[in-house]
Coordinates of C-alpha atoms in Angstrom, one line a residue:
X1 CA -43.9 61.5 -26.0
X2 CA -43.0 58.7 -28.3
X3 CA -40.9 57.2 -25.6
X4 CA -44.0 56.5 -23.6
X5 CA -44.3 53.4 -25.8
X6 CA -41.3 51.9 -24.1
X7 CA -41.6 53.2 -20.5
X8 CA -45.3 53.8 -19.5
X9 CA -47.6 51.2 -17.9
X10 CA -47.4 47.8 -16.2
X11 CA -46.7 46.0 -19.5
X12 CA -43.5 48.0 -19.9
X13 CA -41.9 46.8 -16.7
X14 CA -39.4 44.7 -18.7
X15 CA -38.6 47.7 -20.9
X16 CA -37.9 49.9 -17.8
X17 CA -35.8 47.2 -16.3
X18 CA -33.6 47.1 -19.4
X19 CA -33.4 50.9 -19.5
X20 CA -32.3 51.0 -15.9
X21 CA -29.6 48.4 -16.9
X22 CA -28.2 51.2 -19.2
X23 CA -27.9 53.5 -16.2
X24 CA -31.2 55.5 -16.5
X25 CA -32.3 56.6 -13.0
X26 CA -35.8 56.4 -11.5
X27 CA -35.7 60.2 -11.6
X28 CA -34.9 60.3 -15.3
X29 CA -37.1 57.4 -16.5
X30 CA -39.9 59.8 -17.6
X31 CA -37.7 62.4 -19.2
X32 CA -37.6 63.0 -23.0
X33 CA -35.4 60.4 -24.6
X34 CA -32.9 62.0 -26.9
X35 CA -30.6 60.0 -29.2
X36 CA -27.2 61.3 -30.1
X37 CA -26.3 59.8 -33.4
X38 CA -22.6 60.1 -33.5
X39 CA -20.3 59.3 -36.5
X40 CA -17.2 59.3 -34.3
X41 CA -14.3 57.3 -35.8
X42 CA -10.5 57.3 -35.5
X43 CA -10.4 56.8 -39.3
X44 CA -11.7 60.2 -40.4
X45 CA -10.0 63.5 -39.5
X46 CA -13.3 65.4 -39.5
X47 CA -14.6 63.0 -36.8
X48 CA -11.7 62.2 -34.5
X49 CA -12.7 65.1 -32.1
X50 CA -16.3 64.0 -31.7
X51 CA -15.9 62.2 -28.4
X52 CA -15.5 65.6 -26.7
X53 CA -18.5 67.0 -28.6
X54 CA -20.6 64.0 -27.6
X55 CA -19.9 64.9 -23.9
X56 CA -20.9 68.5 -24.5
X57 CA -24.1 67.5 -26.2
X58 CA -24.9 65.0 -23.5
X59 CA -24.3 67.7 -20.8
X60 CA -26.6 70.0 -22.7
X61 CA -29.4 67.4 -22.9
X62 CA -29.2 66.6 -19.2
X63 CA -29.0 70.2 -18.3
X64 CA -32.2 70.8 -20.3
X65 CA -34.0 68.0 -18.6
X66 CA -33.6 65.2 -21.1
X67 CA -32.1 61.7 -21.0
X68 CA -29.3 61.2 -23.6
X69 CA -28.4 57.9 -25.4
X70 CA -25.4 57.8 -27.7
X71 CA -25.3 55.4 -30.7
X72 CA -22.9 55.2 -33.6
X73 CA -23.2 55.4 -37.4
X74 CA -20.6 54.8 -40.1
X75 CA -18.5 57.5 -41.6
X76 CA -16.4 57.4 -44.8
X77 CA -13.5 59.8 -45.4
X78 CA -13.7 60.8 -49.1
X79 CA -10.1 61.9 -49.1
X80 CA -8.8 58.5 -47.9
X81 CA -11.3 56.6 -50.1
X82 CA -10.3 58.7 -53.1
X83 CA -8.8 57.1 -56.2
X84 CA -9.4 53.4 -55.6
X85 CA -12.2 50.9 -55.0
X86 CA -13.1 52.4 -51.6
X87 CA -14.7 55.4 -53.2
X88 CA -17.4 53.2 -54.6
X89 CA -18.8 53.1 -51.0
X90 CA -18.9 56.8 -50.3
X91 CA -22.1 57.9 -52.0
X92 CA -23.9 54.6 -51.1
X93 CA -23.0 55.2 -47.5
X94 CA -25.4 58.1 -47.4
X95 CA -28.4 55.8 -47.6
X96 CA -26.8 53.3 -45.3
X97 CA -26.3 55.9 -42.6
X98 CA -29.9 57.3 -43.0
X99 CA -31.2 53.7 -42.6
X100 CA -29.1 53.2 -39.5
X101 CA -30.5 56.3 -37.8
X102 CA -34.1 55.5 -38.8
X103 CA -33.7 52.0 -37.4
X104 CA -32.3 53.1 -34.1
X105 CA -34.7 56.0 -33.6
X106 CA -37.8 54.0 -34.4
X107 CA -36.8 50.7 -32.8
X108 CA -36.3 52.6 -29.5
X109 CA -39.0 55.2 -29.9
X110 CA -36.7 58.2 -29.3
X111 CA -38.4 61.5 -28.7
X112 CA -35.7 63.6 -30.4
X113 CA -32.3 63.4 -32.0
X114 CA -29.0 65.3 -32.0
X115 CA -27.2 64.3 -35.1
X116 CA -23.4 64.7 -34.8
X117 CA -21.8 64.8 -38.2
X118 CA -19.1 66.4 -40.3
X119 CA -18.0 64.9 -43.6
X120 CA -19.3 64.6 -47.1
X121 CA -22.1 62.0 -47.0
X122 CA -22.8 61.9 -43.3
X123 CA -24.4 65.3 -43.0
X124 CA -26.8 64.8 -45.9
X125 CA -27.6 61.4 -44.6
X126 CA -28.5 62.9 -41.2
X127 CA -30.7 65.5 -42.9
X128 CA -32.4 62.8 -44.9
X129 CA -33.0 60.7 -41.8
X130 CA -34.4 63.7 -39.9
X131 CA -36.9 64.3 -42.7
X132 CA -37.9 60.6 -42.9
X133 CA -38.4 60.3 -39.1
X134 CA -39.8 63.8 -38.7
X135 CA -39.2 63.9 -34.9
X136 CA -37.5 66.9 -33.3
X137 CA -33.9 67.0 -34.5
X138 CA -30.9 69.2 -34.6
X139 CA -27.6 68.7 -36.4
X140 CA -24.2 69.5 -35.0
X141 CA -21.5 69.6 -37.7
X142 CA -18.1 69.2 -36.0
X143 CA -16.4 72.0 -37.9
X144 CA -13.4 72.6 -40.3
X145 CA -9.8 71.9 -39.5
X146 CA -7.2 74.6 -39.1
X147 CA -5.4 75.9 -42.2
X148 CA -2.0 74.3 -42.9
X149 CA 1.2 76.2 -43.2
X150 CA 4.7 75.5 -44.4
X151 CA 7.5 78.0 -45.1
X152 CA 4.9 80.9 -44.8
X153 CA 2.7 79.2 -47.5
X154 CA -1.0 78.8 -46.5
X155 CA -2.0 75.2 -47.2
X156 CA -5.2 73.2 -47.6
X157 CA -5.8 69.5 -48.2
X158 CA -6.3 70.1 -52.0
X159 CA -3.5 72.5 -52.8
X160 CA -1.1 71.1 -50.3
X161 CA -1.5 67.4 -51.1
X162 CA -3.7 66.4 -54.1
X163 CA -2.5 69.1 -56.5
X164 CA 1.1 68.8 -55.1
X165 CA 1.3 65.3 -56.7
X166 CA 0.8 66.9 -60.1
X167 CA 3.3 69.6 -59.4
X168 CA 5.8 66.9 -58.4
X169 CA 5.2 64.8 -61.5
X170 CA 5.6 68.0 -63.6
X171 CA 8.9 68.8 -61.9
X172 CA 7.6 72.0 -60.3
X173 CA 8.6 70.8 -56.8
X174 CA 11.0 68.2 -55.6
X175 CA 10.4 65.2 -53.4
X176 CA 11.5 66.9 -50.2
X177 CA 9.0 69.7 -50.7
X178 CA 6.3 67.2 -51.5
X179 CA 6.9 65.4 -48.2
X180 CA 6.9 68.8 -46.4
X181 CA 3.5 69.6 -47.9
X182 CA 2.2 66.2 -47.1
X183 CA 3.0 66.6 -43.4
X184 CA 1.7 70.2 -43.0
X185 CA -1.5 70.3 -45.1
X186 CA -3.9 68.8 -42.6
X187 CA -2.7 70.0 -39.1
X188 CA -5.7 69.3 -36.9
X189 CA -9.1 67.5 -36.5
X190 CA -11.9 68.8 -38.7
X191 CA -13.3 68.7 -42.1
X192 CA -11.0 69.9 -44.9
X193 CA -10.5 73.6 -45.0
X194 CA -12.2 74.8 -48.2
X195 CA -15.8 75.0 -49.4
X196 CA -15.7 71.3 -50.4
X197 CA -18.7 69.0 -49.9
X198 CA -18.5 68.6 -46.1
X199 CA -18.4 72.4 -45.5
X200 CA -20.9 73.2 -48.2
X201 CA -23.4 70.8 -46.6
X202 CA -22.6 72.2 -43.1
X203 CA -23.4 75.7 -44.4
X204 CA -26.6 74.6 -46.1
X205 CA -27.7 72.8 -42.9
X206 CA -27.2 76.1 -41.0
X207 CA -29.0 78.0 -43.7
X208 CA -31.9 75.5 -43.6
X209 CA -32.1 76.3 -39.8
X210 CA -31.3 72.7 -38.8
X211 CA -28.2 73.7 -36.8
X212 CA -27.2 76.5 -34.5
X213 CA -25.6 79.8 -35.6
X214 CA -21.9 79.6 -36.5
X215 CA -22.0 75.8 -36.3
X216 CA -20.9 75.4 -39.9
X217 CA -17.8 77.6 -39.6
X218 CA -16.6 77.4 -36.0
X219 CA -13.4 75.4 -36.0
X220 CA -13.4 71.8 -34.9
X221 CA -10.8 72.5 -32.2
X222 CA -12.4 75.7 -30.9
X223 CA -14.1 76.3 -27.6
X224 CA -16.9 78.0 -29.6
X225 CA -17.6 74.6 -31.2
X226 CA -17.8 73.0 -27.7
X227 CA -20.3 75.7 -26.6
X228 CA -22.4 75.1 -29.8
X229 CA -22.5 71.4 -29.0
X230 CA -23.7 72.1 -25.4
X231 CA -26.3 74.6 -26.6
X232 CA -27.6 72.1 -29.2
X233 CA -28.2 69.6 -26.4
X234 CA -30.2 72.2 -24.5
X235 CA -32.0 73.2 -27.6
X236 CA -33.2 69.7 -28.6
X237 CA -35.1 69.3 -25.3
X238 CA -36.9 72.5 -25.9
X239 CA -37.7 71.4 -29.5
X240 CA -39.2 68.1 -28.1
X241 CA -41.3 70.0 -25.5
X242 CA -42.6 72.3 -28.3
X243 CA -43.0 69.4 -30.7
X244 CA -41.1 71.3 -33.4
X245 CA -40.2 68.9 -36.2
X246 CA -37.9 68.9 -39.2
X247 CA -40.7 69.1 -41.8
X248 CA -41.9 72.3 -40.0
X249 CA -38.6 73.7 -41.2
X250 CA -37.6 71.8 -44.3
X251 CA -40.1 73.2 -46.7
X252 CA -40.1 73.9 -50.5
X253 CA -39.3 77.6 -49.8
X254 CA -36.4 76.6 -47.5
X255 CA -35.0 74.1 -49.9
X256 CA -35.0 76.8 -52.6
X257 CA -33.2 79.0 -50.0
X258 CA -30.5 76.3 -49.8
X259 CA -30.2 76.2 -53.6
X260 CA -29.9 80.1 -53.7
X261 CA -27.3 80.0 -51.0
X262 CA -25.4 77.2 -52.7
X263 CA -25.3 79.2 -56.0
X264 CA -24.2 82.4 -54.1
X265 CA -21.4 80.6 -52.3
X266 CA -20.2 78.5 -55.2
X267 CA -20.4 75.3 -53.1
X268 CA -19.7 71.7 -54.0
X269 CA -21.4 70.1 -57.0
X270 CA -22.3 67.2 -54.7
X271 CA -24.8 69.4 -53.0
X272 CA -27.1 69.0 -56.0
X273 CA -27.4 65.3 -55.3
X274 CA -28.0 65.8 -51.6
X275 CA -30.6 68.6 -51.9
X276 CA -32.6 66.4 -54.4
X277 CA -32.3 63.4 -52.1
X278 CA -33.5 65.5 -49.1
X279 CA -36.4 66.8 -51.1
X280 CA -37.4 63.2 -52.0
X281 CA -37.2 62.2 -48.3
X282 CA -39.3 65.2 -47.3
X283 CA -41.7 64.5 -50.2
X284 CA -41.2 68.1 -51.6
X285 CA -41.3 68.9 -55.3
X286 CA -37.8 70.1 -55.9
X287 CA -36.1 69.1 -59.2
X288 CA -33.0 69.9 -61.2
X289 CA -35.1 72.5 -63.0
X290 CA -35.2 74.5 -59.8
X291 CA -31.4 74.7 -59.9
X292 CA -31.5 75.6 -63.6
X293 CA -34.0 78.4 -63.0
X294 CA -32.2 79.9 -60.1
X295 CA -28.7 79.6 -61.6
X296 CA -29.6 82.3 -64.2
X297 CA -30.6 84.7 -61.4
X298 CA -28.1 84.4 -58.6
X299 CA -24.8 86.2 -58.4
X300 CA -21.8 84.8 -56.5
X301 CA -20.9 86.7 -53.4
X302 CA -18.6 84.3 -51.6
X303 CA -15.5 82.7 -53.1
X304 CA -13.6 80.2 -51.0
X305 CA -10.9 77.6 -51.7
X306 CA -10.7 75.9 -54.2
X307 CA -11.9 79.0 -56.1
X308 CA -9.8 81.4 -54.1
X309 CA -7.2 81.5 -51.3
X310 CA -9.9 82.2 -48.6
X311 CA -10.7 79.2 -46.4
X312 CA -13.5 78.4 -43.9
X313 CA -11.4 80.1 -41.2
X314 CA -11.6 83.3 -43.2
X315 CA -15.3 82.8 -43.7
X316 CA -15.9 82.4 -40.0
X317 CA -13.9 85.6 -39.2
X318 CA -15.8 87.5 -41.9
X319 CA -19.2 86.8 -40.4
X320 CA -19.9 83.2 -41.3
X321 CA -23.3 82.0 -42.4
X322 CA -25.1 84.7 -40.4
X323 CA -23.2 87.3 -42.4
X324 CA -24.1 85.6 -45.6
X325 CA -27.8 85.3 -44.5
X326 CA -27.8 89.1 -43.9
X327 CA -27.0 89.7 -47.5
X328 CA -29.3 87.1 -48.9
X329 CA -32.3 88.2 -46.8
X330 CA -31.7 91.8 -47.6
X331 CA -31.0 91.7 -51.3
X332 CA -32.5 88.5 -52.9
X333 CA -36.3 88.6 -53.4
X334 CA -36.5 84.8 -53.8
X335 CA -34.8 84.1 -50.4
X336 CA -37.5 83.5 -47.8
X337 CA -37.2 84.3 -44.0
X338 CA -38.0 81.0 -42.4
X339 CA -37.7 80.1 -38.7
X340 CA -35.4 77.2 -38.0
X341 CA -34.5 75.1 -35.0
X342 CA -32.2 77.9 -33.6
X343 CA -34.8 80.6 -34.3
X344 CA -32.0 82.9 -35.5
X345 CA -33.2 84.0 -39.0
X346 CA -35.8 86.4 -37.4
X347 CA -33.5 87.4 -34.6
X348 CA -31.2 90.4 -34.0
X349 CA -28.3 88.1 -34.7
X350 CA -28.7 88.3 -38.5
X351 CA -29.7 91.9 -38.5
X352 CA -26.6 92.9 -36.6
X353 CA -24.2 90.4 -38.2
X354 CA -20.7 91.6 -38.8
X355 CA -19.6 91.3 -42.5
X356 CA -16.1 91.6 -43.9
X357 CA -16.9 92.6 -47.5
X358 CA -13.6 91.4 -48.8
X359 CA -14.8 87.9 -48.2
X360 CA -18.6 88.2 -48.2
X361 CA -19.4 90.7 -51.0
X362 CA -22.4 92.9 -51.1
X363 CA -24.9 91.6 -53.6
X364 CA -24.5 94.8 -55.7
X365 CA -20.8 94.1 -55.9
X366 CA -20.5 90.4 -56.5
X367 CA -17.4 88.4 -57.3
X368 CA -19.2 87.7 -60.6
X369 CA -22.8 87.9 -61.9
X370 CA -22.4 84.2 -62.7
X371 CA -23.6 81.7 -60.1
X372 CA -21.1 79.5 -58.4
X373 CA -22.7 76.4 -59.9
X374 CA -24.5 75.6 -63.2
X375 CA -26.5 73.0 -65.0
X376 CA -25.3 72.1 -68.5
X377 CA -27.6 70.3 -71.0
X378 CA -27.2 69.2 -74.6
X379 CA -27.0 65.9 -76.6
X380 CA -24.3 64.5 -74.2
X381 CA -26.5 65.4 -71.1
X382 CA -30.1 65.8 -72.1
X383 CA -31.2 65.2 -68.5
X384 CA -28.5 67.5 -67.2
X385 CA -24.9 67.7 -65.9
X386 CA -23.2 69.9 -63.3
X387 CA -20.2 72.3 -63.3
X388 CA -18.7 74.4 -60.6
X389 CA -18.5 77.7 -62.5
X390 CA -16.7 79.4 -59.6
X391 CA -13.8 77.1 -60.1
X392 CA -13.4 77.7 -63.8
X393 CA -11.2 80.5 -65.2
X394 CA -13.5 82.9 -67.1
X395 CA -11.2 82.6 -70.2
X396 CA -12.5 79.0 -70.4
X397 CA -16.2 79.6 -70.3
X398 CA -16.3 78.5 -74.0
X399 CA -14.2 75.5 -74.6
X400 CA -13.9 73.1 -77.6
X401 CA -11.7 70.0 -77.6
X402 CA -11.1 66.5 -78.9
X403 CA -12.3 63.5 -76.8
X404 CA -10.0 61.0 -75.2
X405 CA -12.2 58.3 -73.8
X406 CA -11.7 56.1 -70.7
X407 CA -14.0 53.5 -69.3
X408 CA -12.8 54.0 -65.7
X409 CA -11.0 56.5 -63.5
X410 CA -7.9 54.2 -63.3
X411 CA -7.5 54.3 -67.1
X412 CA -7.7 58.1 -67.1
X413 CA -5.1 58.3 -64.3
X414 CA -2.6 56.2 -66.2
X415 CA -3.0 58.5 -69.2
X416 CA -2.5 61.6 -67.0
X417 CA 0.5 60.1 -65.2
X418 CA 2.0 59.1 -68.5
X419 CA 1.5 62.6 -69.8
X420 CA -0.7 61.5 -72.6
X421 CA -3.2 64.3 -72.1
X422 CA -2.4 67.5 -74.0
X423 CA -3.7 71.0 -74.5
X424 CA -7.1 70.9 -76.3
X425 CA -8.1 67.4 -75.0
X426 CA -11.4 66.6 -73.3
X427 CA -11.0 63.6 -71.0
X428 CA -14.1 61.5 -71.0
X429 CA -14.5 59.2 -68.0
X430 CA -17.5 57.0 -68.2
X431 CA -19.1 53.9 -66.5
X432 CA -18.6 55.7 -63.2
X433 CA -22.2 56.7 -62.6
X434 CA -24.4 55.6 -59.7
X435 CA -25.4 52.4 -61.4
X436 CA -22.4 51.8 -63.7
X437 CA -19.6 52.5 -61.2
X438 CA -21.3 51.3 -59.1
X439 CA -21.3 54.1 -56.5
X440 CA -20.6 57.2 -58.6
X441 CA -17.0 57.8 -57.6
X442 CA -15.4 61.2 -57.1
X443 CA -12.8 62.3 -59.6
X444 CA -10.6 64.4 -57.4
X445 CA -7.4 62.5 -58.2
X446 CA -7.5 63.1 -62.0
X447 CA -8.8 66.7 -61.7
X448 CA -6.1 67.6 -59.2
X449 CA -3.5 66.0 -61.4
X450 CA -4.8 67.9 -64.4
X451 CA -4.3 71.2 -62.5
X452 CA -1.0 70.1 -61.1
X453 CA 0.3 69.4 -64.6
X454 CA -0.6 72.9 -65.6
X455 CA -3.5 71.9 -67.8
X456 CA -6.3 73.4 -65.7
X457 CA -7.2 75.9 -68.3
X458 CA -6.0 74.0 -71.4
X459 CA -7.9 70.7 -71.1
X460 CA -11.3 69.6 -69.8
X461 CA -12.8 66.6 -68.1
X462 CA -16.4 65.3 -68.4
X463 CA -17.8 62.3 -66.5
X464 CA -21.0 60.5 -65.4
X465 CA -19.2 60.2 -62.1
X466 CA -18.9 63.1 -59.7
X467 CA -16.3 65.5 -58.3
X468 CA -15.0 66.5 -54.9
X469 CA -16.0 69.9 -53.8
X470 CA -12.2 70.6 -54.0
X471 CA -12.2 70.1 -57.8
X472 CA -11.3 73.1 -60.0
X473 CA -10.9 73.5 -63.7
X474 CA -13.1 72.8 -66.7
X475 CA -14.8 69.7 -65.2
X476 CA -18.3 68.6 -65.9
X477 CA -19.9 65.8 -63.8
X478 CA -23.2 64.0 -63.1
X479 CA -23.9 63.5 -66.8
X480 CA -27.3 62.0 -67.3
X481 CA -28.2 59.5 -68.6
X482 CA -25.1 57.7 -67.5
X483 CA -23.1 55.4 -69.8
X484 CA -24.5 52.2 -68.1
X485 CA -28.0 53.3 -69.1
X486 CA -27.0 54.0 -72.7
X487 CA -26.4 57.7 -72.4
X488 CA -24.6 59.5 -75.2
X489 CA -21.5 59.6 -73.1
X490 CA -21.2 55.9 -73.8
X491 CA -21.1 56.6 -77.6
X492 CA -18.3 59.1 -77.7
X493 CA -15.2 58.0 -79.5
X494 CA -11.6 59.3 -79.4
X495 CA -11.2 62.4 -81.6
X496 CA -14.8 63.5 -81.5
X497 CA -15.2 67.2 -81.0
X498 CA -16.9 68.3 -77.7
X499 CA -18.2 71.8 -76.9
X500 CA -18.5 73.1 -73.4
X501 CA -20.3 76.5 -73.2
X502 CA -20.9 77.8 -69.7
X503 CA -22.5 81.0 -70.9
X504 CA -25.2 79.1 -72.9
X505 CA -25.2 76.2 -70.4
X506 CA -24.4 73.7 -73.2
X507 CA -22.6 70.4 -73.4
X508 CA -22.6 69.2 -77.0
X509 CA -21.0 66.3 -79.0
X510 CA -20.4 67.5 -82.5
X511 CA -21.4 64.3 -84.2
X512 CA -24.4 64.0 -86.4
X513 CA -27.5 62.1 -85.2
X514 CA -27.2 59.3 -87.9
X515 CA -23.7 58.5 -86.8
X516 CA -24.8 58.4 -83.1
X517 CA -27.7 56.1 -84.0
X518 CA -25.4 53.7 -85.8
X519 CA -23.1 53.7 -82.8
X520 CA -26.0 53.0 -80.5
X521 CA -27.0 49.9 -82.4
X522 CA -23.5 48.5 -81.8
X523 CA -23.4 49.5 -78.1
X524 CA -23.8 47.0 -75.2
X525 CA -24.0 47.9 -71.5
X526 CA -20.9 47.1 -69.4
X527 CA -21.1 44.0 -67.2
X528 CA -21.3 45.2 -63.6
X529 CA -19.0 43.2 -61.3
X530 CA -20.2 43.9 -57.8
X531 CA -21.0 41.9 -54.7
X532 CA -22.7 42.6 -51.4
X533 CA -23.9 46.1 -50.7
X534 CA -22.7 47.6 -54.0
X535 CA -24.6 44.9 -56.0
X536 CA -27.8 45.8 -54.1
X537 CA -27.1 49.5 -54.6
X538 CA -26.5 49.2 -58.3
X539 CA -29.9 47.5 -58.8
X540 CA -31.9 50.0 -56.8
X541 CA -30.2 53.4 -57.3
X542 CA -31.7 56.1 -59.5
X543 CA -29.7 58.5 -61.7
X544 CA -27.9 61.7 -60.5
X545 CA -30.7 64.0 -61.9
X546 CA -32.9 62.5 -59.2
X547 CA -30.3 62.7 -56.4
X548 CA -29.0 59.2 -56.8
X549 CA -31.6 58.0 -54.4
X550 CA -32.4 54.3 -53.8

C-alpha cells in the first residue's frame, strides 16, 4: 500500500506518532488509508447536507476495514456567483480543486479516495484529480434538491427564479408573485433540479462507472442517498484491496460512452469542457471531433428541465441512469459495456432495470432524432462552438438575424433590461472566453432574461463565454477562437447578418473576407485587468475547444 511510505519501519516512528495524534489507533495503523475529499460548505445548497454524508462514508470505510481521513476542498455555487465578478472564479476553481486533492493525496500517501461532490465544477474537478492520481477512487455526488412548488405550480431554480425576473420585467407577473416564487423555488439541500451542469456531470460520473448505481439521481435528502454513501465507503476499501484504479475504468471507449450518453440525455453544454479536460488528465485521445462525429448519429431519448417539465426526481422514479444504460447498451452499437467501480454494467441490475418510457424513451421512439447537443462551425467558430439543441424550439433550427455587439455580460444585461433587444436580433457577447474574461463566465442571467421577456424563439445569443446547463433558447457558446485571441467574434459589428443553422451545424457571419481582413488590421486585443489567481489563470489557460485546461 502507498501508505506504507508513512507508517512502516523504524524511520517512520515520528509519522506514526503524528498519525496517532489524529486519533488513529494501534489496531488501525496498518489499515488502508482512505481520504474523504469533501466539498462541504454552508454557502452552497448542493453541499449543505454533506456533513451527514461524510459520516455515512466514514462508517462504510471503517466497516470495510479502512481508516478514514476527511479533508476539505473549495466549492463555488454557480447560481450565487452568476451575473457578477464572482462567476469569473467558477471554471478556474475546477483546476484549483483538482490541485488541492492531488496535493493532499500525494503529500499524505493515501491508498484510496472517496470524493464527495455535487455542483458544477467540483464533480469534474474530482474526476480529473482521480485520473491524475490514478489511485483507487470512487465519487459520491450528493444528489438533487426537491422540486419546488407554489400554488400547485411545479418550480425549479431556473423557471421559478431566473426566468421569473424576466417575466416580472415584462409585466407577466407582479412583485408579490415574484417573491412567492423566490421563496419556493429551492426548497431543500441539493443540486438544482434539472439536467443542468451539476446533474449532467453526476449522471456522466455514474455512466463512467465512477460512482454507485442511482448515485446521480437519488435525492440529496433521501435515505437512499445515505445508504449509497455508506456503500461507497465499503466499496473503496474493496477497490484498494483489488488495486482497481480510475484509469482501468476511464478509457477512450468509456469517455465516448459518456459523450453518447450526454447527447442522448441533452445534458449541459459545459460537459464538453469537462470531458475534454478529463481526457487530457487521463492522457486519452478525445477531441471535439468525437463530439461532432457522434452528434450526427445519436438520438435524444431523455428530455429533462430546462428542455421539458420533467426534473431529476422524475428521472429517478423512471429508472435513473440504470434505466438509461439499459437502452444505450441494448440499442446503440457504439456504446461499450465497461466494468466500473460499482461493477453494475455487467450485472442483473441494468438488465432488469425498470423504465418509465414516458420519461426515458425507447431508442426506436426518441423525443427527436436530433442529439441533445451539437457542435457548430463556420467563419465565426472555425474551431467549434456548442449549442444545446434540446433546449431550442424546432421552429428556430434555422435562424438569421442582425448583430448587436457587447464586450461584456454586464453591457448585454443593460440592453436587455432596457428592452433594447428586439425580434430578429443576435446578441453577441464577447471577451468572456477563458482567457479574455478571464474565467469564461456563464451567461444564465441574460439567457434567462431573454426567455422571460418572451424572446426565446425570436432572438438569439452567441458568445465566447459559456452557458449554464439551465439555459434554453437559441444560444451558442464556447466560440473558438475567442475574441481575446483575435477570433472572428471580435470583428463582428452591429447590424452584421449572422446565420445559425442547427441542421447544417453552421455558424456564419455574412460579411465578405476582404471586409473582415480590413477589420482585423484595425483590431487590438482587450487589456486584461486581473490580479491574483485570475491573472495566473488567464496566462495559462487553453481555449474551450481543448477543455479550457491549464
